[in-house]
Short mmCIF file of N, CA and C in Angstrom, two decimals:
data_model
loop_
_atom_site.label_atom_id
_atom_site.label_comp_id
_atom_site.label_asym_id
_atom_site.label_seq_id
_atom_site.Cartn_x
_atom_site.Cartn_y
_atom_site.Cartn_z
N UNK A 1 55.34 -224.40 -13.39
CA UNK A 1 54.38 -224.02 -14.41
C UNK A 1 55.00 -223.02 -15.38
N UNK A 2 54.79 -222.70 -16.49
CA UNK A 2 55.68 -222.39 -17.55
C UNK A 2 54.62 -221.40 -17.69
N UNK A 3 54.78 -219.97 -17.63
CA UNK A 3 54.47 -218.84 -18.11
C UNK A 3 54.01 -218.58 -19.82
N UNK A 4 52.49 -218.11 -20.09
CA UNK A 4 52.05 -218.35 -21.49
C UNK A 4 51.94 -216.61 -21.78
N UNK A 5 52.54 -215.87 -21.01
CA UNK A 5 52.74 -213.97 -21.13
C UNK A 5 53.66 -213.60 -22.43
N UNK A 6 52.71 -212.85 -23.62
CA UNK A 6 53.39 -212.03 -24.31
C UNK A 6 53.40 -210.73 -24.01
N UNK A 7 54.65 -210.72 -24.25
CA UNK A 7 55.48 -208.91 -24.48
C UNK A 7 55.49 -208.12 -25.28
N UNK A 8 54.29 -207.33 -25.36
CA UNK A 8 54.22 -206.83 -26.34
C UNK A 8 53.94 -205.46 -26.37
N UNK A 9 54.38 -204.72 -27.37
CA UNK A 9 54.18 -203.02 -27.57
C UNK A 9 53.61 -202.23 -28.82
N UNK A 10 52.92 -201.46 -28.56
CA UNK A 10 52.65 -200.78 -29.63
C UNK A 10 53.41 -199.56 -30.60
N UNK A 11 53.60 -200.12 -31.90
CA UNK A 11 54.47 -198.28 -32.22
C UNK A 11 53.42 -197.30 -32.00
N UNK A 12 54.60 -195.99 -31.85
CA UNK A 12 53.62 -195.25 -31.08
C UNK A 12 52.87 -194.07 -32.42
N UNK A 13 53.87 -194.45 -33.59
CA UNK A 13 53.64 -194.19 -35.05
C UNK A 13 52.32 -194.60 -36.01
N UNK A 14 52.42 -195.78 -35.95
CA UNK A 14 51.77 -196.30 -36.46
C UNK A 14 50.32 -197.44 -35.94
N UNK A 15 50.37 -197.87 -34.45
CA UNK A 15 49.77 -198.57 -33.80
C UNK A 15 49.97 -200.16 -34.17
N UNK A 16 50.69 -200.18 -34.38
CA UNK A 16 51.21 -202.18 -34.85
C UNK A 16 52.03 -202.71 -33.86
N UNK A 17 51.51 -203.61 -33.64
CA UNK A 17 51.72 -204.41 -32.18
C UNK A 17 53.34 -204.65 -32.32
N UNK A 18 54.37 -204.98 -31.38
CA UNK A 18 55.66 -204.83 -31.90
C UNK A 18 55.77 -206.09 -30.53
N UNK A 19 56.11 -207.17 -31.21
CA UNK A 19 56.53 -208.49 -30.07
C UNK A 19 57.79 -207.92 -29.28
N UNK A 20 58.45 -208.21 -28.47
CA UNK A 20 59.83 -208.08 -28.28
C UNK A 20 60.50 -208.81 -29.23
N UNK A 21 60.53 -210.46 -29.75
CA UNK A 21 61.27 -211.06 -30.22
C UNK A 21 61.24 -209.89 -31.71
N UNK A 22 60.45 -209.28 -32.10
CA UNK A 22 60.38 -208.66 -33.46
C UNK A 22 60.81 -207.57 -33.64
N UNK A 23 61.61 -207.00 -32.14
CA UNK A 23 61.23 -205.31 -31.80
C UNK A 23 62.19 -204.75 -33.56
N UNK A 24 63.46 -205.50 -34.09
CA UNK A 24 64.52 -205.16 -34.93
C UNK A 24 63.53 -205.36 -36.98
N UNK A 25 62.29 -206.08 -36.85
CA UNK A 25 61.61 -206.39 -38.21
C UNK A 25 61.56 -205.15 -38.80
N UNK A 26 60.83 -205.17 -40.06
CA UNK A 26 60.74 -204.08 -40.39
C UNK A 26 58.93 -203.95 -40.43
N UNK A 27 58.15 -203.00 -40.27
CA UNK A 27 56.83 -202.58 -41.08
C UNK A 27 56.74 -201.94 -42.20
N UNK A 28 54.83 -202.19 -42.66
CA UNK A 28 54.81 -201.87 -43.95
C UNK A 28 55.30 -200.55 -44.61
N UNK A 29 56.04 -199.90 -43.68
CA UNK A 29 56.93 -198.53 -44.30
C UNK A 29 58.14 -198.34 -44.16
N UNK A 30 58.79 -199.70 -44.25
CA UNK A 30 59.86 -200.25 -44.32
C UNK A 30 60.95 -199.64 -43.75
N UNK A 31 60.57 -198.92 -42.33
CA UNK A 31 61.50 -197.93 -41.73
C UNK A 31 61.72 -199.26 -40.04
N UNK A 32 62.91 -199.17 -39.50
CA UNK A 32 62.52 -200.47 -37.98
C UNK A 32 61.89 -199.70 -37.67
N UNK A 33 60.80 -200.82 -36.78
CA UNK A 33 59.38 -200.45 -35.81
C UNK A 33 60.36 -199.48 -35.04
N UNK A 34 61.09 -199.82 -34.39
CA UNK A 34 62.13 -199.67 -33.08
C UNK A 34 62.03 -197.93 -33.19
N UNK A 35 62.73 -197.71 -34.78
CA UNK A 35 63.22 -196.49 -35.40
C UNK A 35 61.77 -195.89 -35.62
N UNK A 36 60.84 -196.27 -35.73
CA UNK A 36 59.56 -195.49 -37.09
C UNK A 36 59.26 -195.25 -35.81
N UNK A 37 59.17 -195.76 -34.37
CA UNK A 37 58.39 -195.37 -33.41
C UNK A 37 58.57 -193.85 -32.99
N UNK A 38 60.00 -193.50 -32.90
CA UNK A 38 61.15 -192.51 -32.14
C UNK A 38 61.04 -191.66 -33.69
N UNK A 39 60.32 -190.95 -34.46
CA UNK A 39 61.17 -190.41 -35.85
C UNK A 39 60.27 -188.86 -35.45
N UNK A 40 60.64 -187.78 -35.85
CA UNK A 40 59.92 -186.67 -35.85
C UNK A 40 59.21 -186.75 -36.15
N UNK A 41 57.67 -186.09 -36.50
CA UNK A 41 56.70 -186.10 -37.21
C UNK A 41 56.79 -185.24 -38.07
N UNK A 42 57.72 -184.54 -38.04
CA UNK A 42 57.98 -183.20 -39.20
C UNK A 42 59.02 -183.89 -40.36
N UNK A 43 60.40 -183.90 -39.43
CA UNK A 43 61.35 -184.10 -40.57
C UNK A 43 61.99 -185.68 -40.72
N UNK A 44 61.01 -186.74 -39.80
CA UNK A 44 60.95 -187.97 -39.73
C UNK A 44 62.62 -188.31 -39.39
N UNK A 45 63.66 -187.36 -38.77
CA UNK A 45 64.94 -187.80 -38.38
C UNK A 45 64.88 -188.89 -37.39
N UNK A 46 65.61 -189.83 -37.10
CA UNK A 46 65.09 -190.90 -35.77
C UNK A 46 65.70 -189.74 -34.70
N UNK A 47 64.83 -190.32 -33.33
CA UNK A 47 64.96 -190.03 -31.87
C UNK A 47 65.39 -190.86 -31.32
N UNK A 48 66.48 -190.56 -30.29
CA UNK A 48 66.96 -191.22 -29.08
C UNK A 48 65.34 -191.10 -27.95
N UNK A 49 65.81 -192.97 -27.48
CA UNK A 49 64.45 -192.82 -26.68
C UNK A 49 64.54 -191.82 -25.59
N UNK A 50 65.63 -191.37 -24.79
CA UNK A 50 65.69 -190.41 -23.63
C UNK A 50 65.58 -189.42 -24.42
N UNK A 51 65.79 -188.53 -25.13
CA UNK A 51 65.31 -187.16 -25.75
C UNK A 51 64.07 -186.80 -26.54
N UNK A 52 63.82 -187.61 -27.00
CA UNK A 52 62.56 -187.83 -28.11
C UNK A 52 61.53 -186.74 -26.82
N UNK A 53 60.87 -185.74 -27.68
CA UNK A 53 59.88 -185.18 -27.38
C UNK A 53 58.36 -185.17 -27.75
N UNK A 54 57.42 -185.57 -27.29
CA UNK A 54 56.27 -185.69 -27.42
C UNK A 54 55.12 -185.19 -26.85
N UNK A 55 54.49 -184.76 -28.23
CA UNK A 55 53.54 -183.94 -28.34
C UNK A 55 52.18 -184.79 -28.72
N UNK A 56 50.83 -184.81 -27.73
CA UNK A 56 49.78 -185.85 -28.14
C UNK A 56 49.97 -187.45 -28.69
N UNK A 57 51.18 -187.77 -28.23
CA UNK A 57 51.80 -188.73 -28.51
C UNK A 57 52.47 -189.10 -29.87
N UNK A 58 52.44 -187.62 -29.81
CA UNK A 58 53.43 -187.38 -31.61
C UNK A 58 54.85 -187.24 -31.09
N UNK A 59 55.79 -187.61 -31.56
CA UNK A 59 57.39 -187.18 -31.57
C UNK A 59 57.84 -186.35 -32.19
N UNK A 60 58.68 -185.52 -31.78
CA UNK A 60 59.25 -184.17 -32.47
C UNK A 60 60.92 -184.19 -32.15
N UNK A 61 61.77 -183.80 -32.96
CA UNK A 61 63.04 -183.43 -32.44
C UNK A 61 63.18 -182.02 -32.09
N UNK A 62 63.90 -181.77 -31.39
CA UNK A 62 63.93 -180.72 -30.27
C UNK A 62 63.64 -179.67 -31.30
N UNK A 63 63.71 -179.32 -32.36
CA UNK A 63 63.76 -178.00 -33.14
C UNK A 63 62.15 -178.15 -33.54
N UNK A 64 62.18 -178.78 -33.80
CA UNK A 64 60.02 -178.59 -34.00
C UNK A 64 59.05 -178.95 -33.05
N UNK A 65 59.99 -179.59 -31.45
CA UNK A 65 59.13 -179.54 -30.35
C UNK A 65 58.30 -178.24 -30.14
N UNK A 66 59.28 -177.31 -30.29
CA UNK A 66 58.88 -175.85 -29.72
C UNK A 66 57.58 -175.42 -30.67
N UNK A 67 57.95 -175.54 -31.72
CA UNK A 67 56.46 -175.12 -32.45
C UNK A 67 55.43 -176.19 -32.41
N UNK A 68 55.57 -177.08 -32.23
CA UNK A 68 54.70 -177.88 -32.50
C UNK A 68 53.80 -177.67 -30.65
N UNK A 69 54.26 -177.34 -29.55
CA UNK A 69 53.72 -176.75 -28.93
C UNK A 69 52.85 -175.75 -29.15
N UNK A 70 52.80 -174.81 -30.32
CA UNK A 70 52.28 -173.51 -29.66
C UNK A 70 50.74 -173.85 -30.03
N UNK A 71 49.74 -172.74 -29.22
CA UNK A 71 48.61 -172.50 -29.55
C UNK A 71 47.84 -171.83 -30.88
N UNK A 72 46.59 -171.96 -31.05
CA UNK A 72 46.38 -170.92 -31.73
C UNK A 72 46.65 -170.13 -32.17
N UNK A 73 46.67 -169.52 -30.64
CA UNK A 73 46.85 -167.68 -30.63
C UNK A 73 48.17 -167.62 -30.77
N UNK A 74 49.42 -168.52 -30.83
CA UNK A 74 50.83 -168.57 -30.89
C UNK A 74 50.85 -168.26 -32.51
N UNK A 75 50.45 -169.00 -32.75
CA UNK A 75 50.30 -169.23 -34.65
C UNK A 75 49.78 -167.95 -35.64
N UNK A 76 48.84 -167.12 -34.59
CA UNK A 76 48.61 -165.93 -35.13
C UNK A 76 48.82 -165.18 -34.96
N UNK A 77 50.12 -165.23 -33.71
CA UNK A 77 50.91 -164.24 -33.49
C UNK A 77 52.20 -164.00 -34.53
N UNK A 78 52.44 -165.81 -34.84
CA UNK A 78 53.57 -165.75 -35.83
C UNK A 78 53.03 -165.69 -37.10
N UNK A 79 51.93 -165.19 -37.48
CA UNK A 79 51.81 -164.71 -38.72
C UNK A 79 51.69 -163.44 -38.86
N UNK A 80 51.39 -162.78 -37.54
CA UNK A 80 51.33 -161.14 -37.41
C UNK A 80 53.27 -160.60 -38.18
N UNK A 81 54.17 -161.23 -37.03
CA UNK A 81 55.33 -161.55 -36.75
C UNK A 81 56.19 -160.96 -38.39
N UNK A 82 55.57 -161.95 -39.54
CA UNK A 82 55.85 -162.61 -40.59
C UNK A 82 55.36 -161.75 -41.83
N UNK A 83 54.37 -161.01 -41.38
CA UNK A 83 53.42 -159.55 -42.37
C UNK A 83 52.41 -161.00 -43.15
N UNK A 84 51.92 -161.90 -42.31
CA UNK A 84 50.86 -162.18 -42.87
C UNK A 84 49.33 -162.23 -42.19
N UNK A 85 48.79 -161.49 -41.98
CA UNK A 85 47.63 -160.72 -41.16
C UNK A 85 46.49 -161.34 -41.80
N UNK A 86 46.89 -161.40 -43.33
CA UNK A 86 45.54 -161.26 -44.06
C UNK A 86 44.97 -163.54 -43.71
N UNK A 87 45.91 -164.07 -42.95
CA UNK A 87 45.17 -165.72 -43.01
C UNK A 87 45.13 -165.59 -41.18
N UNK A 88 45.46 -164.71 -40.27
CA UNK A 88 44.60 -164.66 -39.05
C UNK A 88 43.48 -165.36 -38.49
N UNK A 89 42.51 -164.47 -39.54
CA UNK A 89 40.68 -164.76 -39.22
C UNK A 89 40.48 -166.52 -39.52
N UNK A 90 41.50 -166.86 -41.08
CA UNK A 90 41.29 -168.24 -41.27
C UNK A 90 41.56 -169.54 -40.08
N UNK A 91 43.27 -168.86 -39.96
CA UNK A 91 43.80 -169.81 -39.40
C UNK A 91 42.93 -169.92 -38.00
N UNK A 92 42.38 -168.94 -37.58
CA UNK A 92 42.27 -169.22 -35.80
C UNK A 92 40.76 -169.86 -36.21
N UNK A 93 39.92 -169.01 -37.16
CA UNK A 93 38.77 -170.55 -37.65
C UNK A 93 38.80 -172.07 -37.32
N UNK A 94 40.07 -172.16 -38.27
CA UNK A 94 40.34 -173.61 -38.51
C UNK A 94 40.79 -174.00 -37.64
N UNK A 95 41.18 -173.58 -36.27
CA UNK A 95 41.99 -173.58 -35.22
C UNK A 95 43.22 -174.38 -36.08
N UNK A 96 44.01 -173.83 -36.86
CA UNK A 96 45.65 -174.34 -36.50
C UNK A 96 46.45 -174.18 -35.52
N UNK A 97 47.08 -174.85 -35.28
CA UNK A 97 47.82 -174.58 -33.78
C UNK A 97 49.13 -175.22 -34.58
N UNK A 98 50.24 -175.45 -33.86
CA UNK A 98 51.75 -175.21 -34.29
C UNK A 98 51.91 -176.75 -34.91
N UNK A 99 51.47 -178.07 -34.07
CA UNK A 99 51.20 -179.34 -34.92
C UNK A 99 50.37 -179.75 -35.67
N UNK A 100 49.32 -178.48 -36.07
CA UNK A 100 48.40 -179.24 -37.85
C UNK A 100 49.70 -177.74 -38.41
N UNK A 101 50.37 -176.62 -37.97
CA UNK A 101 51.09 -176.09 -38.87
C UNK A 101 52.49 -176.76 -39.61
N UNK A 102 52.95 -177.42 -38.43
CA UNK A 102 54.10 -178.44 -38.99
C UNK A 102 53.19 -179.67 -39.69
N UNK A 103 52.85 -180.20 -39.40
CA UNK A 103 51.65 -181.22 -40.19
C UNK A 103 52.71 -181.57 -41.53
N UNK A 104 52.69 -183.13 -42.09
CA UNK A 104 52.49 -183.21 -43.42
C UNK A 104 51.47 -182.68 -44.27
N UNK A 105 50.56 -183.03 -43.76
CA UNK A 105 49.13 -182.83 -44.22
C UNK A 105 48.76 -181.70 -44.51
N UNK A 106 49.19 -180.71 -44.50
CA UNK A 106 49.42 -179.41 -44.42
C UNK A 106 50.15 -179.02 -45.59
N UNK A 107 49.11 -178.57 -46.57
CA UNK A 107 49.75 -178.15 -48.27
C UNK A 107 49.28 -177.25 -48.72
N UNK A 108 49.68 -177.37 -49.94
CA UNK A 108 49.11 -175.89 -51.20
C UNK A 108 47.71 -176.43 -51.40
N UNK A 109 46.93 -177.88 -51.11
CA UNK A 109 45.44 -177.53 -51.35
C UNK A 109 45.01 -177.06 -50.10
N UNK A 110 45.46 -177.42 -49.04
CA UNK A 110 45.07 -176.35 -47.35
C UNK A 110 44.54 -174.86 -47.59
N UNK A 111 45.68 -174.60 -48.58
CA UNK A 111 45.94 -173.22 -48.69
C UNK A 111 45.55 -172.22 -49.82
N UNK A 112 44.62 -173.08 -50.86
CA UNK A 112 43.49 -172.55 -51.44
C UNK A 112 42.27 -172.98 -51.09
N UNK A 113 42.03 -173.34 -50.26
CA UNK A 113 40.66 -173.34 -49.49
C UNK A 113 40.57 -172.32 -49.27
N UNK A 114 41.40 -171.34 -48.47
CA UNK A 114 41.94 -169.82 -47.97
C UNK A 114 41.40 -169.30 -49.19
N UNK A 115 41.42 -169.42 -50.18
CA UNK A 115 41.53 -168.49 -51.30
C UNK A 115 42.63 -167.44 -51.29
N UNK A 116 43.69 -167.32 -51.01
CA UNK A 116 44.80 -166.64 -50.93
C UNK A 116 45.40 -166.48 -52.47
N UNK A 117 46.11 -165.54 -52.95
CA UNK A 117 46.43 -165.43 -54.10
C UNK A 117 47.49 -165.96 -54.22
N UNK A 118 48.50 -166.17 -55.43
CA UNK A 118 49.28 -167.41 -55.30
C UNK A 118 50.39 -166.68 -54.40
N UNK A 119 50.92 -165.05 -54.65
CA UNK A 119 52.06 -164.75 -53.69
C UNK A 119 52.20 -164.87 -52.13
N UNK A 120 50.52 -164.51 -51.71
CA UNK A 120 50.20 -164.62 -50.43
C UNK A 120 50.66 -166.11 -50.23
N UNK A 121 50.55 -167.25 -50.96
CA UNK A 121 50.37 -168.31 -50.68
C UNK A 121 51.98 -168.87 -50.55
N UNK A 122 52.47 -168.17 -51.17
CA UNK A 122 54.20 -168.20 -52.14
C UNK A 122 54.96 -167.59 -50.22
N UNK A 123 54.31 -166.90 -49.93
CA UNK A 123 55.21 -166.23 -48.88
C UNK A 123 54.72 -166.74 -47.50
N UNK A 124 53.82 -167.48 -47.28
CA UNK A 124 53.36 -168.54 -46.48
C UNK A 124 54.22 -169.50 -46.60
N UNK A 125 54.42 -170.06 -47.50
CA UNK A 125 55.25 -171.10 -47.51
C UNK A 125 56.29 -171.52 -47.31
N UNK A 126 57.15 -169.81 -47.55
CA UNK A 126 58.37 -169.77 -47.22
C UNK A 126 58.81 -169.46 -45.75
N UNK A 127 57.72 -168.60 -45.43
CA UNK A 127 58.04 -168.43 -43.90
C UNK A 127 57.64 -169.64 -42.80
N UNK A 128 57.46 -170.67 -43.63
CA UNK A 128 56.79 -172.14 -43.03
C UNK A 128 57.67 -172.56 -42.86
N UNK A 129 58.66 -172.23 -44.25
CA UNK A 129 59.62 -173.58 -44.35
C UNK A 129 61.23 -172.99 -43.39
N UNK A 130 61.12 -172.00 -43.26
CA UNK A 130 61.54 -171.49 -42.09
C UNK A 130 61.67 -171.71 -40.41
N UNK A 131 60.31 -172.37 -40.62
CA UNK A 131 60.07 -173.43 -38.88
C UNK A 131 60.74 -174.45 -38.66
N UNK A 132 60.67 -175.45 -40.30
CA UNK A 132 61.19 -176.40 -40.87
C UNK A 132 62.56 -176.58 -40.25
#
């Protein structure tokens, strides 16, 4: 009797079914499934599948694993850290934690919601891109 079983996987990126015969195609973000699955979520470098670190089933390379771990209260410690005190009360509001701080999603309109003035906002950014 001849076996009618597909093999199949999900990226863990994007959720698109990935055949085996297809694992090398490309998807609609024209990066390989194989590759787009394994990529940081920060600086989108590819991951080796044995090292690749994951966070909520996000991938990180080892340098933004660590933050992308921290808590809350991690996040408002590293803004104490940094002389920025005055987005504390916000950030632990909004609960940011270290993966909505690495976040794409995470911009200059985030950061006038804050109402922060533009330097406050200017020196946030830099000490962000510092995690980076």
């Amino acid at each position: 009797m001849a076996s009618n079983h597909v093999i199949a996987k999900r990226c863990r990126r994007c959720g698109k079914l990935i055949f085996a015969e297809n694992l090398q195609k490309r998807c609609s973000a024209s990066i390989l499934l194989k590759q787009h699955a394994f990529a940081c979520a920060t600086c989108s470098v590819v991951l080796d599948y044995n090292v690749a670190e994951v966070v909520e089933n996000v991938p990180f390379c080892n340098k933004h694993y660590s933050v992308a771990r921290w808590s809350v209260e991690d996040v408002t410690e590293w803004l104490q850290q940094v002389d920025l005190e005055i987005l504390e009360g916000q950030f632990r509001d909004s609960r940011i934690d270290g993966k909505k701080l690495l976040g794409k999603g995470f911009n200059e309109i985030y950061l006038k919601h804050f109402q922060l003035s533009s330097m406050d906002r200017k020196e946030f950014q830099k000490q962000r891109a510092k995690l980076k």
